[in-house]
XYZ file of N, CA and C in Angstrom:
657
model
N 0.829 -1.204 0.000
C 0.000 0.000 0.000
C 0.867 1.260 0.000
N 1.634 1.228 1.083
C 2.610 2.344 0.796
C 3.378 2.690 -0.117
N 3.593 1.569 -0.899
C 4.584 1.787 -1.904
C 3.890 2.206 -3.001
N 2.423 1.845 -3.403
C 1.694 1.752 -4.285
C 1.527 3.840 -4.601
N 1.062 4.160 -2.580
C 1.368 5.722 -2.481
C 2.703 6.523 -2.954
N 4.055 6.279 -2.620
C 4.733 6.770 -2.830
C 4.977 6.878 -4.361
N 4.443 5.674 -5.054
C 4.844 5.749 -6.817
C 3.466 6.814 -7.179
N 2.599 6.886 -6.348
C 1.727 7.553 -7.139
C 2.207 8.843 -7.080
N 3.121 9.279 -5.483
C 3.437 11.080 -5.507
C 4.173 10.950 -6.484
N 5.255 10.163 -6.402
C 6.157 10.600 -7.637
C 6.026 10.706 -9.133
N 4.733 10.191 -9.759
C 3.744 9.868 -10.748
C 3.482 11.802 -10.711
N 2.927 12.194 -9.480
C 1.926 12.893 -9.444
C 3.399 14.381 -10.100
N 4.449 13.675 -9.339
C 5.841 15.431 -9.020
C 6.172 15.328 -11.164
N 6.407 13.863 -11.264
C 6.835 14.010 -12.590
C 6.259 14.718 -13.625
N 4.493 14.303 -13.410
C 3.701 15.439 -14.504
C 3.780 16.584 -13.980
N 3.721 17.514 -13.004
C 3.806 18.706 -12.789
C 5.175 19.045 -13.323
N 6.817 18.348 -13.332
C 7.736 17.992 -13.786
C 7.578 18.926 -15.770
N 6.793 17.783 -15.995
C 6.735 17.431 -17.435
C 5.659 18.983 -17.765
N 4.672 19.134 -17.155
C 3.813 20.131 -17.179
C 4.731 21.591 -17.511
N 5.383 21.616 -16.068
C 6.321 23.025 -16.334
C 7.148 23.311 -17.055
N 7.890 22.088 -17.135
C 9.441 22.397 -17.759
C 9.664 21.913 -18.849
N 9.086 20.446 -19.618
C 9.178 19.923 -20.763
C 7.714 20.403 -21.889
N 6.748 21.153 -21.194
C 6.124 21.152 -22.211
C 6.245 22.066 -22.761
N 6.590 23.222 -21.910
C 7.059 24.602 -22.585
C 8.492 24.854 -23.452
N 8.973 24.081 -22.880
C 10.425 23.806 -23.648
C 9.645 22.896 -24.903
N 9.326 22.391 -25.373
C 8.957 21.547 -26.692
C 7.999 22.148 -27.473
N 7.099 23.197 -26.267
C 6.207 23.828 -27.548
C 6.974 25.220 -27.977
N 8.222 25.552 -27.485
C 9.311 26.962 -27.830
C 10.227 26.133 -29.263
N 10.044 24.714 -28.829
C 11.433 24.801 -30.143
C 10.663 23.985 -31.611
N 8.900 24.039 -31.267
C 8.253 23.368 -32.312
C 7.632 24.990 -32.719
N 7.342 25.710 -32.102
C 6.787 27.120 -32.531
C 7.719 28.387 -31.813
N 8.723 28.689 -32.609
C 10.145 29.560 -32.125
C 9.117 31.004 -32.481
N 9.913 32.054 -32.268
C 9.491 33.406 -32.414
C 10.831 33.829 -32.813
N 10.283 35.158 -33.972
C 11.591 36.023 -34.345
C 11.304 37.215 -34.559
N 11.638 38.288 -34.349
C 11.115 39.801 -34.175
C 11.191 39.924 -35.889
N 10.074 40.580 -36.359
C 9.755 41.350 -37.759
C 9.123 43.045 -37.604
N 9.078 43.162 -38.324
C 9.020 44.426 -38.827
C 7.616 44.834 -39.136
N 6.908 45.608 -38.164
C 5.433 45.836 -38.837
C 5.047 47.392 -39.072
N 4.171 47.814 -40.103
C 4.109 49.213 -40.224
C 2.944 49.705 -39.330
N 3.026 51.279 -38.724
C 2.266 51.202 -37.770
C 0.929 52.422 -38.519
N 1.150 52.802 -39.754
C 0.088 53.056 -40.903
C 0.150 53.019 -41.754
N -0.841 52.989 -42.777
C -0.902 52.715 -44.391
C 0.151 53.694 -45.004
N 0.840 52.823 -45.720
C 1.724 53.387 -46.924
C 1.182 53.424 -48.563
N 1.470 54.550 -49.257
C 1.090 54.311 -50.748
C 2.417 53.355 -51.166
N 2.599 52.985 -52.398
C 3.017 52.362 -53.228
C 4.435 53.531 -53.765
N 5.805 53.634 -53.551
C 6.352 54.447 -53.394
C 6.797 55.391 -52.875
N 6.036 55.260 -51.391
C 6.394 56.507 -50.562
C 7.444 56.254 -49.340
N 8.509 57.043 -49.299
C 9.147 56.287 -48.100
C 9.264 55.923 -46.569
N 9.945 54.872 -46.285
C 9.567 54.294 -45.097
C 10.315 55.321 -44.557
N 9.600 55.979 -42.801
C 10.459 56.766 -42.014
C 10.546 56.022 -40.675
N 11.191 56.110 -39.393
C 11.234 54.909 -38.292
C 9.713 55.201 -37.732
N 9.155 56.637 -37.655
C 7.969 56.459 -37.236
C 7.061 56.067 -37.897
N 7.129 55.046 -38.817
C 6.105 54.113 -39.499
C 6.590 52.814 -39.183
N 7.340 52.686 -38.382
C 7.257 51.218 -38.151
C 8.039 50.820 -37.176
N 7.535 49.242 -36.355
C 7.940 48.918 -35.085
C 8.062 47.580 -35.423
N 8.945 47.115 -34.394
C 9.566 45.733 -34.480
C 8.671 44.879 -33.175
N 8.048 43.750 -33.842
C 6.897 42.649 -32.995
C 7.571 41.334 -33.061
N 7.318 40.412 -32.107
C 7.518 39.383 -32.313
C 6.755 38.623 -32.254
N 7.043 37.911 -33.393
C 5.526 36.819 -33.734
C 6.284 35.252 -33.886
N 5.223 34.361 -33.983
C 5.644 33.354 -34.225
C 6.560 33.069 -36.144
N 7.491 32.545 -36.023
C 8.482 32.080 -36.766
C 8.105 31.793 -38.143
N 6.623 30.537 -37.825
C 6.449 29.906 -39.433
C 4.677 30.730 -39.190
N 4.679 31.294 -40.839
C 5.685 30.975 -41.893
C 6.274 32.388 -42.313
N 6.720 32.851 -41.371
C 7.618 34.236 -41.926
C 8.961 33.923 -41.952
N 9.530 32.960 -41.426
C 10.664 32.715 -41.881
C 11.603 32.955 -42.987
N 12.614 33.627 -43.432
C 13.040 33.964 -44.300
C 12.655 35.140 -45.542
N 11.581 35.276 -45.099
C 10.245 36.187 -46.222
C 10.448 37.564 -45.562
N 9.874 37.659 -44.231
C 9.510 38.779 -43.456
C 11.246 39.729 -43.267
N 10.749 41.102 -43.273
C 12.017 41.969 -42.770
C 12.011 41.884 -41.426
N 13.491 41.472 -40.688
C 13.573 41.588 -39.393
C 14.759 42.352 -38.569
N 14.940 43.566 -39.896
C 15.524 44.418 -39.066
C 14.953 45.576 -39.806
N 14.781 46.772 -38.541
C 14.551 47.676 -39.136
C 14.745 48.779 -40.077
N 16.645 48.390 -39.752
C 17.613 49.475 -40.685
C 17.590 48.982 -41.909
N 16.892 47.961 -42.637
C 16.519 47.410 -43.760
C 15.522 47.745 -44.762
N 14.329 48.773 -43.728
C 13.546 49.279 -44.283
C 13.452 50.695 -44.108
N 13.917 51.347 -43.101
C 14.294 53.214 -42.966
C 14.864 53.251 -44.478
N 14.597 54.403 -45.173
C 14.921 55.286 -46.486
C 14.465 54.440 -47.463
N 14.157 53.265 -47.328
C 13.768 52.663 -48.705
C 12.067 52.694 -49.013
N 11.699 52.392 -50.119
C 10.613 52.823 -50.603
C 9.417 51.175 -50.657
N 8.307 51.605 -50.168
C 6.748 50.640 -50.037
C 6.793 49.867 -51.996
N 7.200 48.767 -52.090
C 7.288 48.568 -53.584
C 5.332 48.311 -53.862
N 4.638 48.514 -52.984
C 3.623 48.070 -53.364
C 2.529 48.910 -52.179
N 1.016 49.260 -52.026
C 0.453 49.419 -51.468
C 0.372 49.235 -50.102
N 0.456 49.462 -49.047
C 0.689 48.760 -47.238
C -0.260 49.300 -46.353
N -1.019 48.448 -45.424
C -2.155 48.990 -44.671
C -1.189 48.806 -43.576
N -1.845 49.621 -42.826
C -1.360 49.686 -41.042
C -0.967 48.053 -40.119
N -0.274 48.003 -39.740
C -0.162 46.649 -39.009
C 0.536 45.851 -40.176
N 0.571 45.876 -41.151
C 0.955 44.556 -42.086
C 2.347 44.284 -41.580
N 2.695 42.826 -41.946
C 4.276 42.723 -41.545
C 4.712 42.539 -43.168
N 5.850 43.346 -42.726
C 6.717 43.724 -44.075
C 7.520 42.700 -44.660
N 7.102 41.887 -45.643
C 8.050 40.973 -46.699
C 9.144 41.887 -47.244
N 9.786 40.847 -47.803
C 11.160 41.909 -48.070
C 10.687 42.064 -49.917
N 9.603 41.526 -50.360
C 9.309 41.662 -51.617
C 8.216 43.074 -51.418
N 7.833 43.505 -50.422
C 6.722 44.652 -50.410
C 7.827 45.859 -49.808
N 9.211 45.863 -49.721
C 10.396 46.921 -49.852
C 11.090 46.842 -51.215
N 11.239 48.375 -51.803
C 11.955 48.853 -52.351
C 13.157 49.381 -52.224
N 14.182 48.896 -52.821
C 15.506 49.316 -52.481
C 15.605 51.337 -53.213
N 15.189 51.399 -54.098
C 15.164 52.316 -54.490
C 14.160 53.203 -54.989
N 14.211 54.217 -55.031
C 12.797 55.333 -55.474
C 12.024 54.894 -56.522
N 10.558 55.182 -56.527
C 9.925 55.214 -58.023
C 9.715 56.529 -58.701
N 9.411 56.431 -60.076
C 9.276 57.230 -60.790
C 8.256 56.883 -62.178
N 7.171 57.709 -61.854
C 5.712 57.465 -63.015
C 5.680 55.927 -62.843
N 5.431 55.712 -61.237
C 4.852 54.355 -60.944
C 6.076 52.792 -61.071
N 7.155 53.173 -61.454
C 8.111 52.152 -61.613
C 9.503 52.840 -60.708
N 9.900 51.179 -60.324
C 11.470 51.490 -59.672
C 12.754 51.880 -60.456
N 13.322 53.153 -60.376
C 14.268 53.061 -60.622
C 15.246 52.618 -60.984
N 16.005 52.629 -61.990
C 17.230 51.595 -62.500
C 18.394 52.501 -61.937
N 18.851 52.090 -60.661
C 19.943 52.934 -60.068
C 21.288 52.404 -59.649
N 20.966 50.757 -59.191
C 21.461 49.782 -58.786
C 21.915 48.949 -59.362
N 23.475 49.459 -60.084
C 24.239 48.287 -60.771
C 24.007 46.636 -60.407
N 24.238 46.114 -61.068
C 24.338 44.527 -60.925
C 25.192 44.059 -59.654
N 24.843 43.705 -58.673
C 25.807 42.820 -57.947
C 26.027 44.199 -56.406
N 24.785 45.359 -56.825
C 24.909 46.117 -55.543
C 23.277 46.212 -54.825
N 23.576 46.649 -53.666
C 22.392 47.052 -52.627
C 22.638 48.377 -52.053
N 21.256 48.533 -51.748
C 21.632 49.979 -50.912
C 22.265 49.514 -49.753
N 22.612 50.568 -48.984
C 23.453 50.594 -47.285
C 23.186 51.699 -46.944
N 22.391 51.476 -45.331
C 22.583 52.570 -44.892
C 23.033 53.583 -43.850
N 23.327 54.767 -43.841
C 24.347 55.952 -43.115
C 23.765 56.650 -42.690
N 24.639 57.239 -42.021
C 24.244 58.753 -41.268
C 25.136 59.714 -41.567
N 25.054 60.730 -42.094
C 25.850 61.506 -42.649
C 25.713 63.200 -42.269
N 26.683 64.162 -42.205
C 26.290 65.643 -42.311
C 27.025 66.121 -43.382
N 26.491 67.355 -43.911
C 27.093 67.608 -44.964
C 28.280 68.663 -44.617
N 29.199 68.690 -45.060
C 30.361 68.949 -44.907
C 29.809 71.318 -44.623
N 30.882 71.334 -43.580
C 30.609 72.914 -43.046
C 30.776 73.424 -44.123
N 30.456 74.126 -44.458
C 30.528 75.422 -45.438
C 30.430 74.781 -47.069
N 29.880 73.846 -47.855
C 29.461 73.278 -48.176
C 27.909 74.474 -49.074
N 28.575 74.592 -50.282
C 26.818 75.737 -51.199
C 25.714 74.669 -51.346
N 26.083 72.891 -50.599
C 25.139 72.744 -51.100
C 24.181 72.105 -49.336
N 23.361 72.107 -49.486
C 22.729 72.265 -48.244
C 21.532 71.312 -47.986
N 21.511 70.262 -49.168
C 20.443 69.030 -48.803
C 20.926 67.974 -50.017
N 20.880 66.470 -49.402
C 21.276 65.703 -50.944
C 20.158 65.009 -51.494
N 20.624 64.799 -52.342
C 19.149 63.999 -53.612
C 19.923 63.021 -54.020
N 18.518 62.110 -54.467
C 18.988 61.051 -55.524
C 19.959 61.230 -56.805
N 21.022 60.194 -56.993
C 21.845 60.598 -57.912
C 22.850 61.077 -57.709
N 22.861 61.977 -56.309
C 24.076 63.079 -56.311
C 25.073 61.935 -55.879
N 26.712 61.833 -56.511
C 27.726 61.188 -56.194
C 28.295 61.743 -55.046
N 28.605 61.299 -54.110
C 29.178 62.056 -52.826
C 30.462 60.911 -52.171
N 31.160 62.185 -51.662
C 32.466 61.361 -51.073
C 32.348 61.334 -49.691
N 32.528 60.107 -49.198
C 32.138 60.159 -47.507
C 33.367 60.011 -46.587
N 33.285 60.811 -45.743
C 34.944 60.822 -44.891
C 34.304 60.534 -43.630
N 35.069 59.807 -42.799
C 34.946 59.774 -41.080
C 35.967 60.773 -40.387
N 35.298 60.975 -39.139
C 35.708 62.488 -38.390
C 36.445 61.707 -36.601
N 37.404 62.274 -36.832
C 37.851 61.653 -35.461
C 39.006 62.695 -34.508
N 38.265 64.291 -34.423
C 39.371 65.271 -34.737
C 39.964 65.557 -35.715
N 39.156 65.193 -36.786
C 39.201 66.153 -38.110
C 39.016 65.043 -39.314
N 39.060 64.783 -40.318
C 38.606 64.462 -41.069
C 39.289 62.782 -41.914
N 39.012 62.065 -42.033
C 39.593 60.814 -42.041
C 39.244 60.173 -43.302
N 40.267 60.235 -44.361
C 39.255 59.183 -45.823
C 39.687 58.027 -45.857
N 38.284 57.650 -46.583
C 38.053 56.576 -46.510
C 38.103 55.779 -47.989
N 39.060 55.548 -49.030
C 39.402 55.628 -49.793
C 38.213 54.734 -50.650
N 37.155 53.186 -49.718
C 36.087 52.935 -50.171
C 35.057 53.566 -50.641
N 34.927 54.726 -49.854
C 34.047 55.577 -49.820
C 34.269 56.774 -50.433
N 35.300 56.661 -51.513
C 35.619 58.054 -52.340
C 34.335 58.632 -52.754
N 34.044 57.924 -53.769
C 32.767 58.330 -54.888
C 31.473 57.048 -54.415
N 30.155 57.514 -53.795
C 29.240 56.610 -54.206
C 28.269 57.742 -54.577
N 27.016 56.651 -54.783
C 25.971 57.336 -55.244
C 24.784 57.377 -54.152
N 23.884 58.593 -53.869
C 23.524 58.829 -53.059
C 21.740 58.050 -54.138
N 21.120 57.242 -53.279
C 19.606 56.332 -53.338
C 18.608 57.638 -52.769
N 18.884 57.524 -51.525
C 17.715 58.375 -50.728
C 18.219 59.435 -49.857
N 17.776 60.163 -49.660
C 18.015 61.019 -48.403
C 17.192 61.576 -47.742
N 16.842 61.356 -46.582
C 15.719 62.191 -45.724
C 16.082 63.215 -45.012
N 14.982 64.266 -44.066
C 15.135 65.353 -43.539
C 16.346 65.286 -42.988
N 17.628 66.253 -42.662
C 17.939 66.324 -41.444
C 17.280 66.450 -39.761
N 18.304 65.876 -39.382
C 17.104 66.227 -38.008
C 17.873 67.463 -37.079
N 17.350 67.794 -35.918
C 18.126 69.312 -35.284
C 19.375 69.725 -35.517
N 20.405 68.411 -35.373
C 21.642 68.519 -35.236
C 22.190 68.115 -36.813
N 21.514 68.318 -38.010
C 21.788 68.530 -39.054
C 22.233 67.251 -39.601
N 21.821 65.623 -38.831
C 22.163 64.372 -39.104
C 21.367 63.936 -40.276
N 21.537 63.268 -41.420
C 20.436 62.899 -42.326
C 21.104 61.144 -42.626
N 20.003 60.754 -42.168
C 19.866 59.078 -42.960
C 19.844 59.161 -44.659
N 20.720 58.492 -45.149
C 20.843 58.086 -46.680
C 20.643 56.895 -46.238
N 20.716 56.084 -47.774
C 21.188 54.766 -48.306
C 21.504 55.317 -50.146
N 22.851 54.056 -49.904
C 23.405 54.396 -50.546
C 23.855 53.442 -51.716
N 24.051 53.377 -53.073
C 23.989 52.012 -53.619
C 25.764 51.983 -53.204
N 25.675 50.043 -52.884
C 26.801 50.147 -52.296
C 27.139 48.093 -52.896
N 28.636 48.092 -53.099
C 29.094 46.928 -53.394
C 29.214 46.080 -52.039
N 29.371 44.413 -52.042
C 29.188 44.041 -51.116
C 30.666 44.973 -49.590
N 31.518 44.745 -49.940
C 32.316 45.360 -49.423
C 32.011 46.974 -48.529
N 31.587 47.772 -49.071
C 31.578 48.884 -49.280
C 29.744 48.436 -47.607
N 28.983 47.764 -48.078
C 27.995 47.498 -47.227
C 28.513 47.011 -46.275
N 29.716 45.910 -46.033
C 29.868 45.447 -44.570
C 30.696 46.958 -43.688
N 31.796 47.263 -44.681
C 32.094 48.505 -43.856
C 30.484 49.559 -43.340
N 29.892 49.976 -43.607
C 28.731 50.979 -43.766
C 28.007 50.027 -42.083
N 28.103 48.831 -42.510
C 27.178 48.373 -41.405
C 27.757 48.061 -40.362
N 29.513 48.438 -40.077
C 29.817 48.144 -38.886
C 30.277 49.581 -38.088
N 29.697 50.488 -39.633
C 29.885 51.846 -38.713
C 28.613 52.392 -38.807
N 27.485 51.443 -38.106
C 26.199 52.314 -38.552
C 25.691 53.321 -37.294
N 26.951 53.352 -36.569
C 26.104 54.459 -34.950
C 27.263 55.412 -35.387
N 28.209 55.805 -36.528
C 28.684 56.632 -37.311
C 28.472 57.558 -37.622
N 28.916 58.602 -37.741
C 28.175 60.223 -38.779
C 29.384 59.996 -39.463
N 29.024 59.966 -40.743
C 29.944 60.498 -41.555
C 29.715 61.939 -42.629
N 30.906 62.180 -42.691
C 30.523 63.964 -43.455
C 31.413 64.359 -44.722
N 30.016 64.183 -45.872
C 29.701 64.109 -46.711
C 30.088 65.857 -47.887
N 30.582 65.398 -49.129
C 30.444 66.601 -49.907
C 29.971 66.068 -50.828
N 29.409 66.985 -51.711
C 28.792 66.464 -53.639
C 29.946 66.789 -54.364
N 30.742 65.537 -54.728
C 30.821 65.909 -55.995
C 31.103 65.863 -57.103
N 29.212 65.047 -57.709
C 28.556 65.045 -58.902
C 27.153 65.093 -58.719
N 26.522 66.175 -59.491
C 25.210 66.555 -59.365
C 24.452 66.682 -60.738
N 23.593 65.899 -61.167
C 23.216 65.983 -62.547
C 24.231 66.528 -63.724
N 24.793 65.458 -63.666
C 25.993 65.124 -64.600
C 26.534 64.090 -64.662
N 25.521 62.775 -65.451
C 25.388 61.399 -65.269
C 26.992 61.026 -66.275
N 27.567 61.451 -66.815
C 28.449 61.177 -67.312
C 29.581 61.210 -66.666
N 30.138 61.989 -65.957
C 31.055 62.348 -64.863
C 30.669 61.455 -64.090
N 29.456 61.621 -63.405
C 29.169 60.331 -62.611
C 30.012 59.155 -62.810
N 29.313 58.895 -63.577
C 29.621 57.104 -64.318
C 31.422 57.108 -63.629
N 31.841 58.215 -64.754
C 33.528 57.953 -64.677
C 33.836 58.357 -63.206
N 33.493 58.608 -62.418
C 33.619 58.495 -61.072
C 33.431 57.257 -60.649
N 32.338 57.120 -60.581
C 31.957 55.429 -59.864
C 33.032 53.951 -60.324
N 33.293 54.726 -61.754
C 34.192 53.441 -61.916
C 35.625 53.595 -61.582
N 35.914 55.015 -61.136
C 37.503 54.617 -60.832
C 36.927 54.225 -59.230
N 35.961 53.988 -58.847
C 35.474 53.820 -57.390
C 35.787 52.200 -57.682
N 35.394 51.509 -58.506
C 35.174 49.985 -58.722
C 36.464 49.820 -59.540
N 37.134 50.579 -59.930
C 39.162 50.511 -59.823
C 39.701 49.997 -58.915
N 39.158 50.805 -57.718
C 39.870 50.641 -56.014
C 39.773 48.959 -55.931
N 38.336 48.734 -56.332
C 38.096 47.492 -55.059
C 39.368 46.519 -56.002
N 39.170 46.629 -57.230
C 39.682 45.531 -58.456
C 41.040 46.002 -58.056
N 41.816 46.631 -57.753
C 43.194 46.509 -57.082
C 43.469 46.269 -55.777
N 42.602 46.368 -54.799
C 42.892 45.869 -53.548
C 42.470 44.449 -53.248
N 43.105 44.135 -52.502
C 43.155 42.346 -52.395
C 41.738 42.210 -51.451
């Protein structure tokens, strides 16, 4: 009889056992969670993403896995490739890497690049005083004065939004793979920026490519 009791407490400790600790552990690694990206109002079809349109949720895993954006600096400056209601979670096929124009994306983005994105000010005394799409700009880091960055001679400027008080403006920028891992390990960075090429797609060009000179001689 007693023994019959004692197997039953221990019957009784194991499911409370199994209750607490194994079932929650088995239903975490059969239904995982991963933070995505949701907008917090409707977007048109081309208009750009700013951080106050969107917040990071965590939802369950499947089936956003691999589909869904799950960082946010992925979608700041880039453009809604399609219509977006409030709450939706953002696929990385409903982001635009680059601006539209009379309803279509931009052809801005050589073969084999992505945008990246920065924080930049524009260089003191500087006639020009906001950047646009297109404009080629040379980006230097500041560490008690001014530091180049010989990757960052010539790129091309994608987006640029407001400055904010302290005259900081988020770009993205079309950028080779290289040129993106640097950008993303200095992304709590200001870097400070001059133009110069401004609607003068020809100059451009021959800029950008002694830019893609650099990489083809460095190891």
């Amino acid at each position: 009889m007693r023994s019959r009791l004692l197997c039953a407490v221990g019957c009784f400790f194991l499911s409370v056992l199994l209750l607490f600790f194994a079932v929650p552990l088995t239903a975490k690694q059969m239904y995982p969670k991963i933070e995505v990206v949701r907008t917090t109002k409707s977007i048109e079809q081309g208009v750009m993403f700013d951080a106050d349109d969107l917040e990071v949720v965590r939802m369950g895993a499947y089936p956003l896995l691999d589909v869904a954006v799950t960082d946010i600096y992925d979608v700041i400056g880039r453009y809604a490739a399609v219509d977006i209601v409030s709450g939706d979670i953002l696929l990385t096929e409903k982001v635009s890497q680059v601006p539209f124009q009379d309803g279509e994306a931009m052809s801005l983005l050589p073969e084999g690049y992505e945008t990246a994105v920065a924080m930049v000010q524009i260089m003191e005394g500087s006639e020009v005083t906001a950047l646009q799409t297109g404009d080629i700009i040379k980006m230097n880091g500041y560490d008690d004065g001014l530091i180049d960055i010989p990757a960052l001679n010539f790129v091309r400027v994608i987006t640029a939004m407001e400055p904010d008080a302290e005259g900081v403006i988020w770009i993205t920028v079309s950028a080779n793979q290289r040129q993106s891992t640097f950008l993303e390990k200095h992304r709590k960075d200001v870097f400070h920026v001059s133009v110069m090429v401004r609607e003068n797609e020809e100059l451009a060009e021959k800029l950008l490519q002694q830019q893609s000179a650099y990489f083809e001689e460095e190891p």
